[in-house]
Coordinates of C-alpha atoms in Angstrom, one line a residue:
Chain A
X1 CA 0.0 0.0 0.0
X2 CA 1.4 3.5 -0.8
X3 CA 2.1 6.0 1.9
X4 CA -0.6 8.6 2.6
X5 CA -0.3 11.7 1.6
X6 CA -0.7 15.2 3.9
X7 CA -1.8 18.3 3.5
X8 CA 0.4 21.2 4.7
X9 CA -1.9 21.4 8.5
X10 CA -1.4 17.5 9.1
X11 CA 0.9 18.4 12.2
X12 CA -1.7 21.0 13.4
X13 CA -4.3 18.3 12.8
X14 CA -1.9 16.0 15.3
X15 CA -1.4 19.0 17.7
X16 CA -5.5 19.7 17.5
X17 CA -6.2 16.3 18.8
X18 CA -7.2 15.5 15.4
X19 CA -8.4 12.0 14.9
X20 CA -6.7 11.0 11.8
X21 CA -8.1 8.7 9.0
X22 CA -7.3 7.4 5.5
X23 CA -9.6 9.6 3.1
X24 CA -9.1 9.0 -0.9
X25 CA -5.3 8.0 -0.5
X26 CA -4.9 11.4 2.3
X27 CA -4.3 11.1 6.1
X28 CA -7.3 13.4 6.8
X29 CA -8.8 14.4 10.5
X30 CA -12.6 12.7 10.5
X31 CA -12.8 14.8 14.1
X32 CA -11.5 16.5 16.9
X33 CA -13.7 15.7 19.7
X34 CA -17.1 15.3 18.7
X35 CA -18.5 14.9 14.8
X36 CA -22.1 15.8 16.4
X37 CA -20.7 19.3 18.4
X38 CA -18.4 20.1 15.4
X39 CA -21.7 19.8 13.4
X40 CA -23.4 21.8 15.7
X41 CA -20.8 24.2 15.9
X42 CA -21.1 24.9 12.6
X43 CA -24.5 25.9 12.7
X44 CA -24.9 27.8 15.5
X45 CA -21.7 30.2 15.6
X46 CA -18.4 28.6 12.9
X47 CA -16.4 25.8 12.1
X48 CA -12.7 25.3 10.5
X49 CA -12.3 22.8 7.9
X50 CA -8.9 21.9 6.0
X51 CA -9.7 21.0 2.5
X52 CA -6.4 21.3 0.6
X53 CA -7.0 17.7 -0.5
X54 CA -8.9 19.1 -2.9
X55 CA -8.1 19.2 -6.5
X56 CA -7.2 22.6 -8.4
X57 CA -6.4 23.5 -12.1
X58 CA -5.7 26.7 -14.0
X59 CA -7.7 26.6 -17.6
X60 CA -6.5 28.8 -19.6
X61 CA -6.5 30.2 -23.4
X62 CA -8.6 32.0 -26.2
X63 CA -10.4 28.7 -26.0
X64 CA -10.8 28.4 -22.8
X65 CA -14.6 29.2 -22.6
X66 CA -16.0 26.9 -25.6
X67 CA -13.5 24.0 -23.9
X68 CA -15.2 24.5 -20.8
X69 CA -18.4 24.7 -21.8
X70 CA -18.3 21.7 -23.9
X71 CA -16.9 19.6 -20.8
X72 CA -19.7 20.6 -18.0
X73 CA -23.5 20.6 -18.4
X74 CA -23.8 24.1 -16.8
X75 CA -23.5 26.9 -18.5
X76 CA -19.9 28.9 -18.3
X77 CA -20.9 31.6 -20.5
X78 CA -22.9 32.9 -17.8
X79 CA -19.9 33.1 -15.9
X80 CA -18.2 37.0 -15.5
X81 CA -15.0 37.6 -13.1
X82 CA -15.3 36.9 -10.0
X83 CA -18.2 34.2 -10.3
X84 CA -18.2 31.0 -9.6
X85 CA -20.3 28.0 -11.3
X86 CA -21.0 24.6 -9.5
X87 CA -21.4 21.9 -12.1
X88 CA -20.9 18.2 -12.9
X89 CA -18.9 16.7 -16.0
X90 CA -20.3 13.8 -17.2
X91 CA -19.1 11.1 -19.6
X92 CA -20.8 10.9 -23.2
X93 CA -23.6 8.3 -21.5
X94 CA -24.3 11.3 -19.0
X95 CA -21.9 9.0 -16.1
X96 CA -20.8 11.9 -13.8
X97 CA -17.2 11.8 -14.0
X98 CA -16.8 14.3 -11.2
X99 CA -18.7 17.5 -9.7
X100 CA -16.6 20.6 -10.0
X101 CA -16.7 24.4 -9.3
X102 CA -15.6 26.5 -11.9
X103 CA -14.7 30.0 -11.2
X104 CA -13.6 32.9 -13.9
X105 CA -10.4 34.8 -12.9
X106 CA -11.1 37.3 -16.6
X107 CA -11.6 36.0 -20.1
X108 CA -9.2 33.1 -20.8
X109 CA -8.4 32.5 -17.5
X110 CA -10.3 30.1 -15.5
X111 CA -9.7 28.0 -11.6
X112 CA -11.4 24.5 -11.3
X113 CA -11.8 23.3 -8.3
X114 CA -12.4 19.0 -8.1
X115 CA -12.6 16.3 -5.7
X116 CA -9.7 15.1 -4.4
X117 CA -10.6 11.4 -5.0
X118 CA -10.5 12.0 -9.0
X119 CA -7.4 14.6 -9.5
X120 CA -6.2 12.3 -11.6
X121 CA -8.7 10.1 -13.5
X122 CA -10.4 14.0 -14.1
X123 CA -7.2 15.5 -15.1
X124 CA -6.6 13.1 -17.7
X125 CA -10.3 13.3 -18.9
X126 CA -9.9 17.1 -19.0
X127 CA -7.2 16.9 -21.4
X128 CA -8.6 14.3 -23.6
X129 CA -11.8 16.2 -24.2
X130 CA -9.2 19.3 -24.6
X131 CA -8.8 18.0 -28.3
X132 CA -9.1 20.7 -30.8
X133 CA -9.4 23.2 -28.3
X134 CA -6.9 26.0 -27.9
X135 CA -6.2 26.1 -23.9
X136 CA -3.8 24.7 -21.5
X137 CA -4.8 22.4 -18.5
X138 CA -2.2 23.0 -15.7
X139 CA -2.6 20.5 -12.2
X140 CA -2.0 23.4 -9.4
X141 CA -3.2 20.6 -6.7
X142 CA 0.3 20.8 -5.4
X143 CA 0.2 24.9 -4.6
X144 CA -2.6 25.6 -3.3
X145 CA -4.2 25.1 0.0
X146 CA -7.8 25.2 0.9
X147 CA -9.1 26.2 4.4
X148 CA -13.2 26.6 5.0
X149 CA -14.8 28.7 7.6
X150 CA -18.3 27.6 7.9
X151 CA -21.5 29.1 9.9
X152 CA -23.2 32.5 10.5
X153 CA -20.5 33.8 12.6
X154 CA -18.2 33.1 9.0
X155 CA -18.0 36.2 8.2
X156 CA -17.3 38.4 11.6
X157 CA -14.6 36.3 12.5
X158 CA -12.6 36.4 9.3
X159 CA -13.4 40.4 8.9
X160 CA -11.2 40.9 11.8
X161 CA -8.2 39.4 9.8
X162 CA -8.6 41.3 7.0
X163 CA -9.0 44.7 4.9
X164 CA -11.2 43.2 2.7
X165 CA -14.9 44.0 2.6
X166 CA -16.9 40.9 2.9
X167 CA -19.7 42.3 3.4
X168 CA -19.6 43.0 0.0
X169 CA -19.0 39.3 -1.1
X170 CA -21.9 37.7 -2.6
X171 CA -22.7 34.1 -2.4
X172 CA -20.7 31.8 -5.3
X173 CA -18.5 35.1 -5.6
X174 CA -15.1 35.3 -4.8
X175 CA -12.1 38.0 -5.4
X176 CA -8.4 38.1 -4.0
X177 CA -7.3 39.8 -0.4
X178 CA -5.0 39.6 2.4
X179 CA -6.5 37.4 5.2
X180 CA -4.2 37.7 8.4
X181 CA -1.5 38.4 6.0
X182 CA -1.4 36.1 3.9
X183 CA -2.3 36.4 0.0
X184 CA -5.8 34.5 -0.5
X185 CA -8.3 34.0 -3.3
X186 CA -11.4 34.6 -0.5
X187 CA -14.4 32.7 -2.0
X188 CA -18.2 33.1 -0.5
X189 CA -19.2 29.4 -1.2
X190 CA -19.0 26.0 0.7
X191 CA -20.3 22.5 1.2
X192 CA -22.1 22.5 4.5
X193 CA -25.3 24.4 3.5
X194 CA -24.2 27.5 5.9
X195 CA -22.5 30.8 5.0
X196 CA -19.2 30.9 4.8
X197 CA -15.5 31.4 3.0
X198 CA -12.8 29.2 1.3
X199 CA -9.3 30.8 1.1
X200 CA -7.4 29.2 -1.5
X201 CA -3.7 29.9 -0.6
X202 CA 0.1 29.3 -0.9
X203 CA 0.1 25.7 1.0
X204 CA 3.7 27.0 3.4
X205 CA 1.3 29.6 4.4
X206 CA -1.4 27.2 5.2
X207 CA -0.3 26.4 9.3
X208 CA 0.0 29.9 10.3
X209 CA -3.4 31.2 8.5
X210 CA -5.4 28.2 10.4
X211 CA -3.7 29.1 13.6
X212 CA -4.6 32.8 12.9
X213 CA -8.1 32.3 12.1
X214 CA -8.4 29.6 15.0
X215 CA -7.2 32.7 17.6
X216 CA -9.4 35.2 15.7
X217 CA -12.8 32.3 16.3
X218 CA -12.0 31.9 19.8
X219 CA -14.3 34.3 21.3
X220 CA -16.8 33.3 18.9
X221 CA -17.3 29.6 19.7
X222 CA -15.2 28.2 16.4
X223 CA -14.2 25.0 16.3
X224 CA -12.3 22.7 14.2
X225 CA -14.4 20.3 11.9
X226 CA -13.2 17.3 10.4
X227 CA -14.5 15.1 7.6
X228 CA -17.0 13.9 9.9
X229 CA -18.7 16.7 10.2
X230 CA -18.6 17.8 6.7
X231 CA -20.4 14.6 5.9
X232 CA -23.1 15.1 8.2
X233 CA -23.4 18.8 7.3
X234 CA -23.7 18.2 3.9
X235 CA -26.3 16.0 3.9
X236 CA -28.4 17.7 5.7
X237 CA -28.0 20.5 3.6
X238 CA -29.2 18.2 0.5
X239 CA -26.1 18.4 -1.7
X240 CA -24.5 15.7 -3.3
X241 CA -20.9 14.0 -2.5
X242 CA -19.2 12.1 -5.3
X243 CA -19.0 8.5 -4.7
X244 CA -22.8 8.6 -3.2
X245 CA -25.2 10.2 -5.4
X246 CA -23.0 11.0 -7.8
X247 CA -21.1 8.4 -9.7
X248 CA -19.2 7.0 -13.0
X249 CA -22.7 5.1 -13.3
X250 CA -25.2 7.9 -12.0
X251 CA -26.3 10.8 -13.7
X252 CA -27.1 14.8 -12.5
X253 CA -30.4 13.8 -14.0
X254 CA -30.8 11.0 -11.8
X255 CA -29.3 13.3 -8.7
X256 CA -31.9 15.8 -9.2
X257 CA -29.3 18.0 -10.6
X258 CA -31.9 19.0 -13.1
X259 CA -30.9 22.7 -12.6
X260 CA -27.1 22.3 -13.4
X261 CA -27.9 20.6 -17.0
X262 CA -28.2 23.4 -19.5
X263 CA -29.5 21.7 -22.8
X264 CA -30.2 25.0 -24.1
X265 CA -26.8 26.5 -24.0
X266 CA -24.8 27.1 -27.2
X267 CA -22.8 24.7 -28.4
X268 CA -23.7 21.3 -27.3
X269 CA -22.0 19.5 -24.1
X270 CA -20.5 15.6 -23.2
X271 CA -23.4 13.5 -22.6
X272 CA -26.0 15.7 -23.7
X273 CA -28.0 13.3 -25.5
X274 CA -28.1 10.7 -23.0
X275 CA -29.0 12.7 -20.7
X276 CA -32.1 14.3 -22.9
X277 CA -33.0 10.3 -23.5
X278 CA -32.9 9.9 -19.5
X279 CA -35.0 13.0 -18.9
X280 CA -37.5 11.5 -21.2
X281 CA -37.5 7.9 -19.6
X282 CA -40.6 7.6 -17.1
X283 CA -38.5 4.0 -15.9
X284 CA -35.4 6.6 -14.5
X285 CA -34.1 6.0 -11.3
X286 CA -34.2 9.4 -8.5
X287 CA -32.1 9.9 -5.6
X288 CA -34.3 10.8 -3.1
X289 CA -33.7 12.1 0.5
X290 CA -35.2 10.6 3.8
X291 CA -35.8 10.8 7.2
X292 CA -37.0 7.7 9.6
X293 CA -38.3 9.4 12.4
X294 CA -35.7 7.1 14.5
X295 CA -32.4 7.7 16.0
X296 CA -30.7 4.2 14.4
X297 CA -28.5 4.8 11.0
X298 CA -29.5 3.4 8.0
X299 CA -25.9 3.1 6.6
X300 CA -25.2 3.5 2.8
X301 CA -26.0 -0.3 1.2
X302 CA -28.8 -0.9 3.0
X303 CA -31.4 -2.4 0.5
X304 CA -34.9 -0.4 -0.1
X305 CA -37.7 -2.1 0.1
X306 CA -41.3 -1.4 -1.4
X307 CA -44.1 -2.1 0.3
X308 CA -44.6 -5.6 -1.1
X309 CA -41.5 -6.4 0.5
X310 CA -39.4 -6.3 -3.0
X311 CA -35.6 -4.5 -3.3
X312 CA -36.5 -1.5 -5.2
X313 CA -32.8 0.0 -4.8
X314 CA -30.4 0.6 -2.2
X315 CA -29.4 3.4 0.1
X316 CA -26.2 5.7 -1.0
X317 CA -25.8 7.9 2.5
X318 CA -26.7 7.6 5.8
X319 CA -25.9 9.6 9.0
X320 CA -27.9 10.7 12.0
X321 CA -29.0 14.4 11.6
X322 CA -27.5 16.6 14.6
X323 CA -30.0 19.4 14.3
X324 CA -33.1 16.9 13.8
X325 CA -32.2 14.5 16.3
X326 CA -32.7 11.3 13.6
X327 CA -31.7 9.3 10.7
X328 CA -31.7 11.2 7.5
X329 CA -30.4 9.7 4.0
X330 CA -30.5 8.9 0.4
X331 CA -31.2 6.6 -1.7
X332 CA -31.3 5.5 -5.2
X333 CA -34.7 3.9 -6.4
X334 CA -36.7 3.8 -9.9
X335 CA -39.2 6.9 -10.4
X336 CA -42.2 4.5 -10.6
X337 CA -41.2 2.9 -6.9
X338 CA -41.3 6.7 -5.7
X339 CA -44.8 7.4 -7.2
X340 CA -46.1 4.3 -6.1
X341 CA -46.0 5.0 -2.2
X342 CA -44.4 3.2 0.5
X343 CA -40.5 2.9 0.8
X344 CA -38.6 1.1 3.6
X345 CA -35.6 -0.5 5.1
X346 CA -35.0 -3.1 6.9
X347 CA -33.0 -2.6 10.2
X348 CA -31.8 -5.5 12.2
X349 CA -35.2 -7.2 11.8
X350 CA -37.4 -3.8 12.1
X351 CA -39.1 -2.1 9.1
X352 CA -38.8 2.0 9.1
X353 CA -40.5 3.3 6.5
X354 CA -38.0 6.2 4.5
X355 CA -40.0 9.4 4.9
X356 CA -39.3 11.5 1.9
X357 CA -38.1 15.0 2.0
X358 CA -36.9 17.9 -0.6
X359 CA -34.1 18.6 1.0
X360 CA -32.5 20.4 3.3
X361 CA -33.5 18.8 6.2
X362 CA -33.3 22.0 8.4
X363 CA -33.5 25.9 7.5
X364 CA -30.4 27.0 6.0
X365 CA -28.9 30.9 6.6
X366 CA -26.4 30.8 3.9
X367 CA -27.1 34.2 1.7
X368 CA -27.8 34.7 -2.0
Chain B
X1 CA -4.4 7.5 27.7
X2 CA -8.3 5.9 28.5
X3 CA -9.6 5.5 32.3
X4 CA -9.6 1.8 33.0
X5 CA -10.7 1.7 37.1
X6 CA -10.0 -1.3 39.1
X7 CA -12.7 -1.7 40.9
X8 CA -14.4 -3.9 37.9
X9 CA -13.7 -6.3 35.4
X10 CA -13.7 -6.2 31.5
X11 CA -13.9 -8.7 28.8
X12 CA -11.8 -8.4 25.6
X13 CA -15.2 -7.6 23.6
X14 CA -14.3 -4.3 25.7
X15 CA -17.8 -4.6 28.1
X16 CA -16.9 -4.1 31.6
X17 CA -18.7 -5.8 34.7
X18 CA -19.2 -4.2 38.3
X19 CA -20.4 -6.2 40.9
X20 CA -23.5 -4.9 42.2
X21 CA -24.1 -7.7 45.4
X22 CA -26.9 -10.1 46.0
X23 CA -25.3 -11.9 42.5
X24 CA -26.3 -9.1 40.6
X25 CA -23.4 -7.3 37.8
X26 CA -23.8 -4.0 35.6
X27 CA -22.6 -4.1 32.5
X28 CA -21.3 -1.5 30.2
X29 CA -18.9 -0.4 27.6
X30 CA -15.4 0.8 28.7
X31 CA -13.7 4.1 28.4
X32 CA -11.4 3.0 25.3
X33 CA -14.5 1.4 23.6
X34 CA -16.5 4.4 23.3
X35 CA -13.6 6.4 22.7
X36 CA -12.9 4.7 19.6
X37 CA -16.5 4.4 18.4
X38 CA -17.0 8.1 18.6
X39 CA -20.5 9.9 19.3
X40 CA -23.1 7.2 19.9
X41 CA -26.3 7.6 18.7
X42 CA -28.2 4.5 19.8
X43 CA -27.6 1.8 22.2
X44 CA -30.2 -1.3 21.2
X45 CA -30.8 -2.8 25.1
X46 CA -31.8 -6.2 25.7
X47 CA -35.2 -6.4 27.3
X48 CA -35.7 -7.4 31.3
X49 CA -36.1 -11.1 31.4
X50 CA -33.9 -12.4 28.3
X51 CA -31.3 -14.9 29.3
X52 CA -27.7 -14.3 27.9
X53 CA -25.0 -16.5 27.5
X54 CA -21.6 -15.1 28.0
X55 CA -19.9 -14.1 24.5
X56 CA -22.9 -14.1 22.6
X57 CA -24.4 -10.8 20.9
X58 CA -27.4 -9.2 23.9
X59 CA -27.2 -5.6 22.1
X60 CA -26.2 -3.0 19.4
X61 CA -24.5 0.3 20.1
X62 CA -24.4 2.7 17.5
X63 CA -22.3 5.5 16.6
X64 CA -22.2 8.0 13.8
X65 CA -19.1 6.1 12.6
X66 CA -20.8 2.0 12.4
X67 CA -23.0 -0.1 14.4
X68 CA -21.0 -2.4 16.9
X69 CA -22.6 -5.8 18.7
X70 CA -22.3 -6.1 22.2
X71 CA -21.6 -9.3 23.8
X72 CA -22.2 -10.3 27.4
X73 CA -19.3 -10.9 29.4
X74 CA -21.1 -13.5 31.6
X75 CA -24.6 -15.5 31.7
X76 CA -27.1 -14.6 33.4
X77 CA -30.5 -13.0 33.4
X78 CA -30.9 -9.4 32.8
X79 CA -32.9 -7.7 35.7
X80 CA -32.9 -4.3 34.3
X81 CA -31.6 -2.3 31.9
X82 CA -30.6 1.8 31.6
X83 CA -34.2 2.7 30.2
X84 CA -32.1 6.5 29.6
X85 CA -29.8 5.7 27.3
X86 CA -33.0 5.7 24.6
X87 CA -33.2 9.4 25.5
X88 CA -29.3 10.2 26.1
X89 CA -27.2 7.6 24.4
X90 CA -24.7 10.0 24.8
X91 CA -24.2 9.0 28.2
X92 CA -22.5 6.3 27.1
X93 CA -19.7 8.5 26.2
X94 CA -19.7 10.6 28.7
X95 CA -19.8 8.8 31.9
X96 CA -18.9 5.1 30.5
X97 CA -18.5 3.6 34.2
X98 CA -21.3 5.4 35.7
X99 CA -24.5 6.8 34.0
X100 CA -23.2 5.5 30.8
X101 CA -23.8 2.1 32.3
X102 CA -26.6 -0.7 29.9
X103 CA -27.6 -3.5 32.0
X104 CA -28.0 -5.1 35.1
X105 CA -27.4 -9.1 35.2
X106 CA -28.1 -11.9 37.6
X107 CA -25.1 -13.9 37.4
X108 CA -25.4 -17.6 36.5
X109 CA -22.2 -19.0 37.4
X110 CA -20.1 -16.3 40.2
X111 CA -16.6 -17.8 38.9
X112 CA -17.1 -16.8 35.2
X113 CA -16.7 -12.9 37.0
X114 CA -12.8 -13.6 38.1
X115 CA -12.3 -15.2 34.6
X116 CA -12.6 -11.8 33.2
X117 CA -9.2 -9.3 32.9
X118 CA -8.5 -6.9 35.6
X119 CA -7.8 -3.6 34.8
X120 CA -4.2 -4.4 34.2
X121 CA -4.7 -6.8 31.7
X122 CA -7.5 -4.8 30.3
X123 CA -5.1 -2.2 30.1
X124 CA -2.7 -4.2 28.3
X125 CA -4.8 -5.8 25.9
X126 CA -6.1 -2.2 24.3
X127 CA -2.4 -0.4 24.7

């Protein structure tokens, strides 16, 4: 087995208390003390998460827009400076080959941001499809590190580290500032449903800005959040982690990524027709979102039931909800199975029936 | 470093047993145990009356992490169980040897008790 790899905070992780596990190849902390208080944390005041295992890569060139908006089903000609797109890239038979954030630096210029699991199966699909196009791919997972503050006190705690207005910031915006002196790209977006920043920075500066922003969050009740957390956060804020409902074999269609697949954008995209078929088929599957109304997990695997008793599909995540108190999850099952009613697990020899629900699970205060 | 007191004995399944006279033991999960399973969730309890034989599966405790079995460290009959774990599983992390504690048992063979570790080898065994 190779050797994990670290992210530049991996000794402040250690010195944190952090509880360190094997994530996608990376010696990542799932928690501190507590995945439920750093959840809670989070939504009641602010959390710190370390994402630098996260993938980045410059796209650049006079074709840098038609590339990109060829690869992903949303549309990057909406994009102006300083916005940022969310949007999967799927494979010709709409497959999701990864979810990604795209954000425009100026015409020509563009940052991806990707999952740290696929840097390299997406890099090398990136350049493939970058075939007739005139733009260079550059892998810039290597100098950049990625710290998230999370949760409605986000924003006071990081304005007292810097001359920035962020205030100003919109959400899914981002521009460049000093944060505690260090140069940052300061981005208003993040994956646990709250408001909040990502600073994407040199990774040598990486210890001293967590420490910084750690002494800054004191007074405000921050706390350092691990994987475990995000997992937990995410989910109950509805969105999608690759691997669960999104996969090689799932499509944004079937995620109910509807709104992220622009058919009507000009020039086509990878896997637009398949998709367009699939939107079309009433025998599609859906991920859909539950709750049980009980406190025991049902884990991702679990098979769904429909009320006859028959596997209908299976379960892709499952976590207890800190803020609700019970299970919550998703699961992949055919459209008709949904229309026709009852859905259910079996747990240990008990039957709880999946109560479905658009997520999120609990009111968000992220702004717009 | 996790608390392992010596007033009580632990199996390797990581359950402890206190003895709680007239025959009678508590039961629960030790310091290191819910340590390493993180924020528990749910603790399945065995009902009053069942009859358990030592090493076999009498519960489920769950955490966010996974859903571990519990075995019993001796037979016996359960006489009551810690009705406020359904409320508070988190007791379970918080005070493992005292609030935090599952079941009671009636002891079926006394001698099955000293068979367990002490808190030495207990110690040992999860160092």
């Amino acid at each position: 087995m190779s050797e994990l790899q670290r992210t530049p905070l991996h000794a402040f992780h250690v010195a944190h208390g952090g509880r360190m596990v094997d994530f996608a190849g990376w010696d990542m902390p799932v928690q501190y003390q507590s995945i439920l208080e750093e959840h809670k944390a989070v939504r009641t005041t602010a959390g710190l998460f370390d994402v630098s295992h996260m993938g980045e890569a410059d796209v650049t060139g006079p074709g840098a827009e038609a590339f990109l908006n060829r690869l992903v089903t949303n549309d990057v000609s909406k994009l102006y400076p300083g916005r940022v797109l969310y949007s999967p890239m799927c494979r010709p038979d709409g497959g999701v080959v990864d979810d990604l954030l795209v954000y425009m630096h100026e015409p020509e210029r563009y940052f991806l941001v990707i999952n740290a699991s696929n840097i390299a199966k997406d890099l090398a699909w990136m350049r493939e499809q970058a075939a007739g196009f005139d733009v260079t791919i550059t892998d810039r997972s290597d100098d950049y590190a990625l710290l998230a503050v999370q949760g409605p006190k986000a924003e006071t705690i990081l304005q007292s580290l810097t001359g920035a207005k962020l205030g100003m910031l919109r959400y899914y915006h981002f521009g460049e500032g000093t944060v505690a002196g260090v140069h940052c790209y300061i981005s208003r977006t993040g994956y646990t449903g709250e408001d909040g920043f990502e600073l994407y920075h040199a990774t040598s500066d990486a210890p001293a800005l967590a420490e910084a922003i750690m002494q800054a969050g004191a007074a405000h009740g921050l706390q350092l959040a691990g994987l475990g957390a995000r997992d937990s956060l995410r989910l109950e804020a509805g969105y999608p982690l690759y691997g669960h409902e999104l996969n090689d074999d799932l499509s944004p269609i079937a995620a109910g990524l509807g709104w992220t697949v622009k058919f009507q954008k000009e020039g086509s995209f990878t896997g637009a027709e398949a998709l367009q078929a699939e939107k079309a088929d009433p025998a599609r599957r859906r991920v859909v979102f539950f709750r049980t109304g009980d406190r025991r997990i049902v884990r991702a695997g679990a098979e769904v039931l429909d009320a006859s008793g028959a596997v209908v599909g299976s379960v892709l995540s499952g976590t207890m909800s800190p803020m609700l108190g019970e299970a919550i999850g998703s699961a992949l099952v055919p459209a008709a199975a949904v229309e026709a009613g009852e859905l259910a697990v079996d747990l240990r020899g008990k039957k709880f029936v999946l109560q479905l629900v658009k997520p999120p699970f609990v009111e968000l205060k992220k702004s717009s | 470093m996790s608390n392992v007191p010596a007033d009580r004995r632990y199996a390797k399944s990581h359950e402890w047993v206190k003895d709680a006279g007239d025959g009678v033991v508590e039961v629960g999960i030790s310091d290191y145990a819910q340590s390493s399973l993180g924020d528990i969730t749910y603790v399945e309890l065995p009902a009053v009356g069942d009859t358990l034989e030592a090493g076999a599966v009498f519960g489920v405790v769950e955490s966010v992490k996974a859903a571990s079995d519990l075995y019993a460290p001796v037979s016996g009959e359960v006489v009551e169980v810690n009705e406020a774990l359904d409320g508070a599983p988190e007791l379970v992390n918080q005070e493992p040897y005292a609030g935090g504690w599952i079941m009671k048992v009636k002891v079926a063979d006394a001698a099955a008790i000293d068979a367990l570790l002490d808190s030495e080898a207990y110690t040992a065994e999860t160092a």
